[in-house]
Short mmCIF file of N, CA and C in Angstrom, two decimals:
data_model
loop_
_atom_site.label_atom_id
_atom_site.label_comp_id
_atom_site.label_asym_id
_atom_site.label_seq_id
_atom_site.Cartn_x
_atom_site.Cartn_y
_atom_site.Cartn_z
N MET A 1361 0.88 -15.32 6.51
CA MET A 1361 0.42 -14.97 6.21
C MET A 1361 1.22 -14.93 4.53
N SER A 1362 1.66 -13.69 3.79
CA SER A 1362 2.05 -14.05 2.69
C SER A 1362 3.10 -14.23 1.85
N THR A 1363 3.85 -14.64 0.83
CA THR A 1363 5.04 -15.11 0.84
C THR A 1363 5.17 -13.23 -0.39
N ASN A 1364 5.10 -12.29 0.26
CA ASN A 1364 5.03 -11.05 -0.73
C ASN A 1364 5.27 -11.16 -2.42
N PRO A 1365 4.00 -11.10 -3.00
CA PRO A 1365 3.03 -11.50 -3.69
C PRO A 1365 3.81 -9.93 -4.82
N ALA A 1366 3.41 -10.00 -6.24
CA ALA A 1366 4.70 -8.02 -6.73
C ALA A 1366 2.54 -7.96 -6.13
N MET A 1367 3.45 -6.44 -6.72
CA MET A 1367 2.10 -5.18 -6.22
C MET A 1367 2.49 -4.15 -7.74
N PRO A 1368 1.80 -4.53 -8.97
CA PRO A 1368 2.49 -3.70 -9.95
C PRO A 1368 1.70 -2.73 -9.47
N ALA A 1369 0.63 -2.00 -9.05
CA ALA A 1369 -0.17 -1.08 -9.25
C ALA A 1369 0.61 -0.02 -7.90
N CYS A 1370 1.24 -0.47 -7.36
CA CYS A 1370 1.14 -0.09 -5.94
C CYS A 1370 2.28 0.13 -6.96
N GLU A 1371 3.69 -0.29 -7.35
CA GLU A 1371 4.59 -0.21 -8.15
C GLU A 1371 4.46 1.04 -8.79
N ALA A 1372 3.53 1.44 -9.64
CA ALA A 1372 3.56 2.08 -10.97
C ALA A 1372 3.04 3.60 -9.91
N LEU A 1373 2.66 3.75 -9.07
CA LEU A 1373 2.15 4.18 -8.42
C LEU A 1373 3.45 4.92 -7.21
N ALA A 1374 3.77 4.23 -7.19
CA ALA A 1374 5.09 5.20 -6.25
C ALA A 1374 5.99 5.12 -7.21
N ALA A 1375 6.47 4.79 -8.49
CA ALA A 1375 7.18 4.69 -9.84
C ALA A 1375 6.98 6.40 -9.70
N ASP A 1376 5.89 7.19 -10.23
CA ASP A 1376 5.11 8.62 -10.06
C ASP A 1376 6.09 9.65 -8.51
N PRO A 1377 7.03 10.81 -8.83
CA PRO A 1377 7.18 11.85 -8.32
C PRO A 1377 6.85 12.08 -7.34
N ALA A 1378 5.37 12.18 -8.15
CA ALA A 1378 4.64 13.07 -6.93
C ALA A 1378 4.24 12.49 -6.23
N ARG A 1379 4.09 11.10 -6.28
CA ARG A 1379 4.12 10.15 -4.93
C ARG A 1379 5.15 9.51 -4.15
N TYR A 1380 5.99 10.59 -4.03
CA TYR A 1380 7.33 9.70 -2.68
C TYR A 1380 7.24 9.34 -0.90
N ILE A 1381 5.81 10.06 -0.63
CA ILE A 1381 5.34 9.70 1.05
C ILE A 1381 4.88 7.80 0.24
N PHE A 1382 4.20 8.11 -1.48
CA PHE A 1382 3.73 7.04 -1.17
C PHE A 1382 4.38 5.76 -1.47
N LYS A 1383 5.86 5.65 -1.97
CA LYS A 1383 6.67 4.98 -2.36
C LYS A 1383 7.62 5.21 -0.71
N GLN A 1384 7.58 6.45 0.05
CA GLN A 1384 8.32 5.85 1.16
C GLN A 1384 7.06 5.02 2.46
N LEU A 1385 6.42 5.04 1.91
CA LEU A 1385 5.81 4.06 3.32
C LEU A 1385 5.82 2.88 2.35
N LEU A 1386 5.26 2.80 1.33
CA LEU A 1386 5.76 0.65 0.02
C LEU A 1386 6.43 0.50 1.08
N THR A 1387 7.70 1.38 0.39
CA THR A 1387 9.35 0.90 1.08
C THR A 1387 9.05 0.07 2.29
N GLY A 1388 8.77 0.86 3.33
CA GLY A 1388 8.67 0.72 4.69
C GLY A 1388 8.15 -0.64 5.47
N LEU A 1389 6.41 -0.80 4.01
CA LEU A 1389 6.25 -1.64 4.41
C LEU A 1389 7.18 -3.35 3.58
N LYS A 1390 7.32 -2.82 2.61
CA LYS A 1390 7.81 -3.94 2.33
C LYS A 1390 9.08 -4.13 3.55
N GLU A 1391 10.29 -3.33 4.70
CA GLU A 1391 11.43 -3.36 4.64
C GLU A 1391 10.63 -4.31 5.71
N ALA A 1392 9.62 -3.71 6.60
CA ALA A 1392 8.80 -4.28 7.62
C ALA A 1392 8.74 -5.98 8.76
N ASP A 1393 8.82 -6.69 9.34
CA ASP A 1393 9.72 -8.05 9.83
C ASP A 1393 8.53 -8.33 10.56
N LEU A 1394 8.39 -7.62 10.99
CA LEU A 1394 6.64 -8.31 12.45
C LEU A 1394 5.49 -7.93 11.65
N TYR A 1395 4.98 -8.14 12.79
CA TYR A 1395 3.74 -8.72 11.99
C TYR A 1395 2.57 -7.03 12.43
N GLU A 1396 2.81 -6.76 13.41
CA GLU A 1396 2.86 -5.49 14.08
C GLU A 1396 2.98 -3.88 12.79
N GLU A 1397 4.23 -4.22 12.76
CA GLU A 1397 4.50 -3.03 12.26
C GLU A 1397 4.05 -3.08 10.62
N LYS A 1398 4.08 -4.34 9.82
CA LYS A 1398 3.56 -4.93 8.06
C LYS A 1398 1.63 -4.44 8.61
N SER A 1399 0.93 -4.34 9.65
CA SER A 1399 -0.51 -4.33 10.24
C SER A 1399 -0.32 -2.06 10.02
N CYS A 1400 0.31 -2.26 11.25
CA CYS A 1400 0.50 -0.31 11.13
C CYS A 1400 0.14 0.35 10.27
N ARG A 1401 1.44 -0.56 8.96
CA ARG A 1401 1.78 0.42 7.76
C ARG A 1401 0.66 0.23 6.83
N VAL A 1402 0.13 -0.53 7.03
CA VAL A 1402 -0.56 -1.00 5.67
C VAL A 1402 -1.65 0.03 5.66
N ASN A 1403 -1.60 -0.17 7.07
CA ASN A 1403 -3.26 0.81 7.69
C ASN A 1403 -2.88 2.28 7.53
N ARG A 1404 -1.17 2.94 6.95
CA ARG A 1404 -0.96 4.45 6.94
C ARG A 1404 -0.97 4.53 6.14
N ILE A 1405 -1.11 2.53 4.93
CA ILE A 1405 -1.06 3.55 3.22
C ILE A 1405 -2.59 4.08 2.98
N GLY A 1406 -3.80 2.92 4.02
CA GLY A 1406 -5.14 2.53 3.37
C GLY A 1406 -5.45 4.44 3.92
N GLY A 1407 -4.76 5.22 5.01
CA GLY A 1407 -5.08 6.55 5.23
C GLY A 1407 -4.81 7.79 3.61
N TYR A 1408 -3.56 7.25 2.95
CA TYR A 1408 -2.63 7.70 2.42
C TYR A 1408 -3.52 7.78 1.13
N LEU A 1409 -4.93 6.69 0.20
CA LEU A 1409 -4.94 6.07 -0.43
C LEU A 1409 -6.44 7.17 -0.88
N ALA A 1410 -6.69 6.68 0.49
CA ALA A 1410 -8.46 7.68 0.79
C ALA A 1410 -8.18 9.13 0.71
N ALA A 1411 -6.83 8.93 1.27
CA ALA A 1411 -6.72 10.66 1.13
C ALA A 1411 -6.39 11.70 -0.53
N LEU A 1412 -5.59 10.37 -1.24
CA LEU A 1412 -5.64 10.49 -2.65
C LEU A 1412 -7.22 10.38 -3.12
N LEU A 1413 -7.90 9.62 -2.99
CA LEU A 1413 -9.15 9.23 -3.49
C LEU A 1413 -9.64 11.04 -3.22
N GLU A 1414 -10.23 11.20 -2.24
CA GLU A 1414 -11.03 12.06 -2.27
C GLU A 1414 -10.43 13.56 -2.31
N CYS A 1415 -8.90 13.37 -2.75
CA CYS A 1415 -7.84 15.20 -4.10
C CYS A 1415 -8.42 14.27 -5.25
N ASP A 1416 -9.10 13.79 -5.49
CA ASP A 1416 -9.45 12.53 -6.95
C ASP A 1416 -8.03 12.79 -7.02
N VAL A 1417 -6.91 12.52 -6.75
CA VAL A 1417 -6.02 11.98 -7.33
C VAL A 1417 -5.80 10.56 -7.96
N ILE A 1418 -6.41 9.77 -7.70
CA ILE A 1418 -6.72 8.20 -8.20
C ILE A 1418 -8.39 7.90 -7.86
N THR A 1419 -8.82 7.18 -9.05
CA THR A 1419 -10.27 6.49 -9.32
C THR A 1419 -10.17 5.79 -7.92
N VAL A 1420 -11.56 5.12 -7.38
CA VAL A 1420 -12.67 4.53 -6.77
C VAL A 1420 -11.39 2.91 -6.69
N GLU A 1421 -11.87 2.89 -8.52
CA GLU A 1421 -10.78 1.65 -8.84
C GLU A 1421 -9.44 1.13 -8.17
N GLN A 1422 -8.87 1.92 -8.25
CA GLN A 1422 -7.69 2.36 -8.84
C GLN A 1422 -6.76 1.92 -6.58
N SER A 1423 -8.22 2.88 -5.84
CA SER A 1423 -7.77 2.57 -4.70
C SER A 1423 -8.05 1.59 -4.52
N GLN A 1424 -9.46 -0.24 -5.25
CA GLN A 1424 -9.66 -0.47 -4.75
C GLN A 1424 -8.04 -1.66 -4.91
N ALA A 1425 -8.05 -1.11 -6.45
CA ALA A 1425 -6.50 -2.23 -6.61
C ALA A 1425 -5.55 -2.05 -5.54
N LEU A 1426 -5.32 -0.66 -5.35
CA LEU A 1426 -3.41 -0.63 -4.62
C LEU A 1426 -3.87 -0.91 -3.23
N ARG A 1427 -5.10 -0.96 -2.20
CA ARG A 1427 -5.49 -1.87 -1.10
C ARG A 1427 -5.42 -3.13 -1.41
N ASN A 1428 -6.35 -3.37 -1.98
CA ASN A 1428 -6.20 -5.21 -2.18
C ASN A 1428 -5.21 -5.66 -2.54
N GLU A 1429 -4.13 -4.86 -3.57
CA GLU A 1429 -2.50 -5.39 -3.28
C GLU A 1429 -2.07 -5.01 -2.44
N THR A 1430 -1.93 -4.46 -1.54
CA THR A 1430 -1.19 -4.45 0.31
C THR A 1430 -1.84 -5.44 1.02
N HIS A 1431 -3.37 -5.22 0.74
CA HIS A 1431 -2.98 -5.89 1.92
C HIS A 1431 -3.05 -6.89 1.98
N THR A 1432 -2.76 -7.78 0.32
CA THR A 1432 -2.68 -9.85 -0.08
C THR A 1432 -1.37 -9.83 0.14
N PHE A 1433 0.27 -8.52 0.60
CA PHE A 1433 1.47 -8.40 0.96
C PHE A 1433 1.25 -8.84 1.94
N VAL A 1434 0.32 -8.87 2.63
CA VAL A 1434 0.25 -8.65 4.54
C VAL A 1434 -0.10 -10.04 4.88
N TRP A 1435 -1.64 -10.54 4.76
CA TRP A 1435 -2.33 -11.18 5.22
C TRP A 1435 -2.55 -12.01 4.40
N GLY A 1436 -2.68 -12.40 2.87
CA GLY A 1436 -2.26 -13.30 2.12
C GLY A 1436 -3.65 -13.24 1.16
N GLN A 1437 -3.55 -13.59 0.55
CA GLN A 1437 -4.27 -13.95 -0.64
C GLN A 1437 -5.92 -14.20 -0.05
N GLU A 1438 -6.26 -15.15 0.82
CA GLU A 1438 -7.37 -15.50 1.61
C GLU A 1438 -8.22 -14.54 2.73
N ALA A 1439 -7.21 -13.53 3.11
CA ALA A 1439 -7.50 -12.36 3.58
C ALA A 1439 -8.91 -11.41 2.88
#
């Protein structure tokens, strides 16, 4: 597992007041203790990012960067 690396792209998106749901999801991920809870939360974030992408709120590149950060947070760099 990871040692909780920085997530600058996630933090930037969470700082946007219009993305308050993402901020809640990200906070939940950071506060999760159990692996199962982290895995569930990262999957929810993935779904939320897919919705943002489909609505053209974020780009494909942004989506990939955000997903990479959350996956690294949960599973580490090797995943």
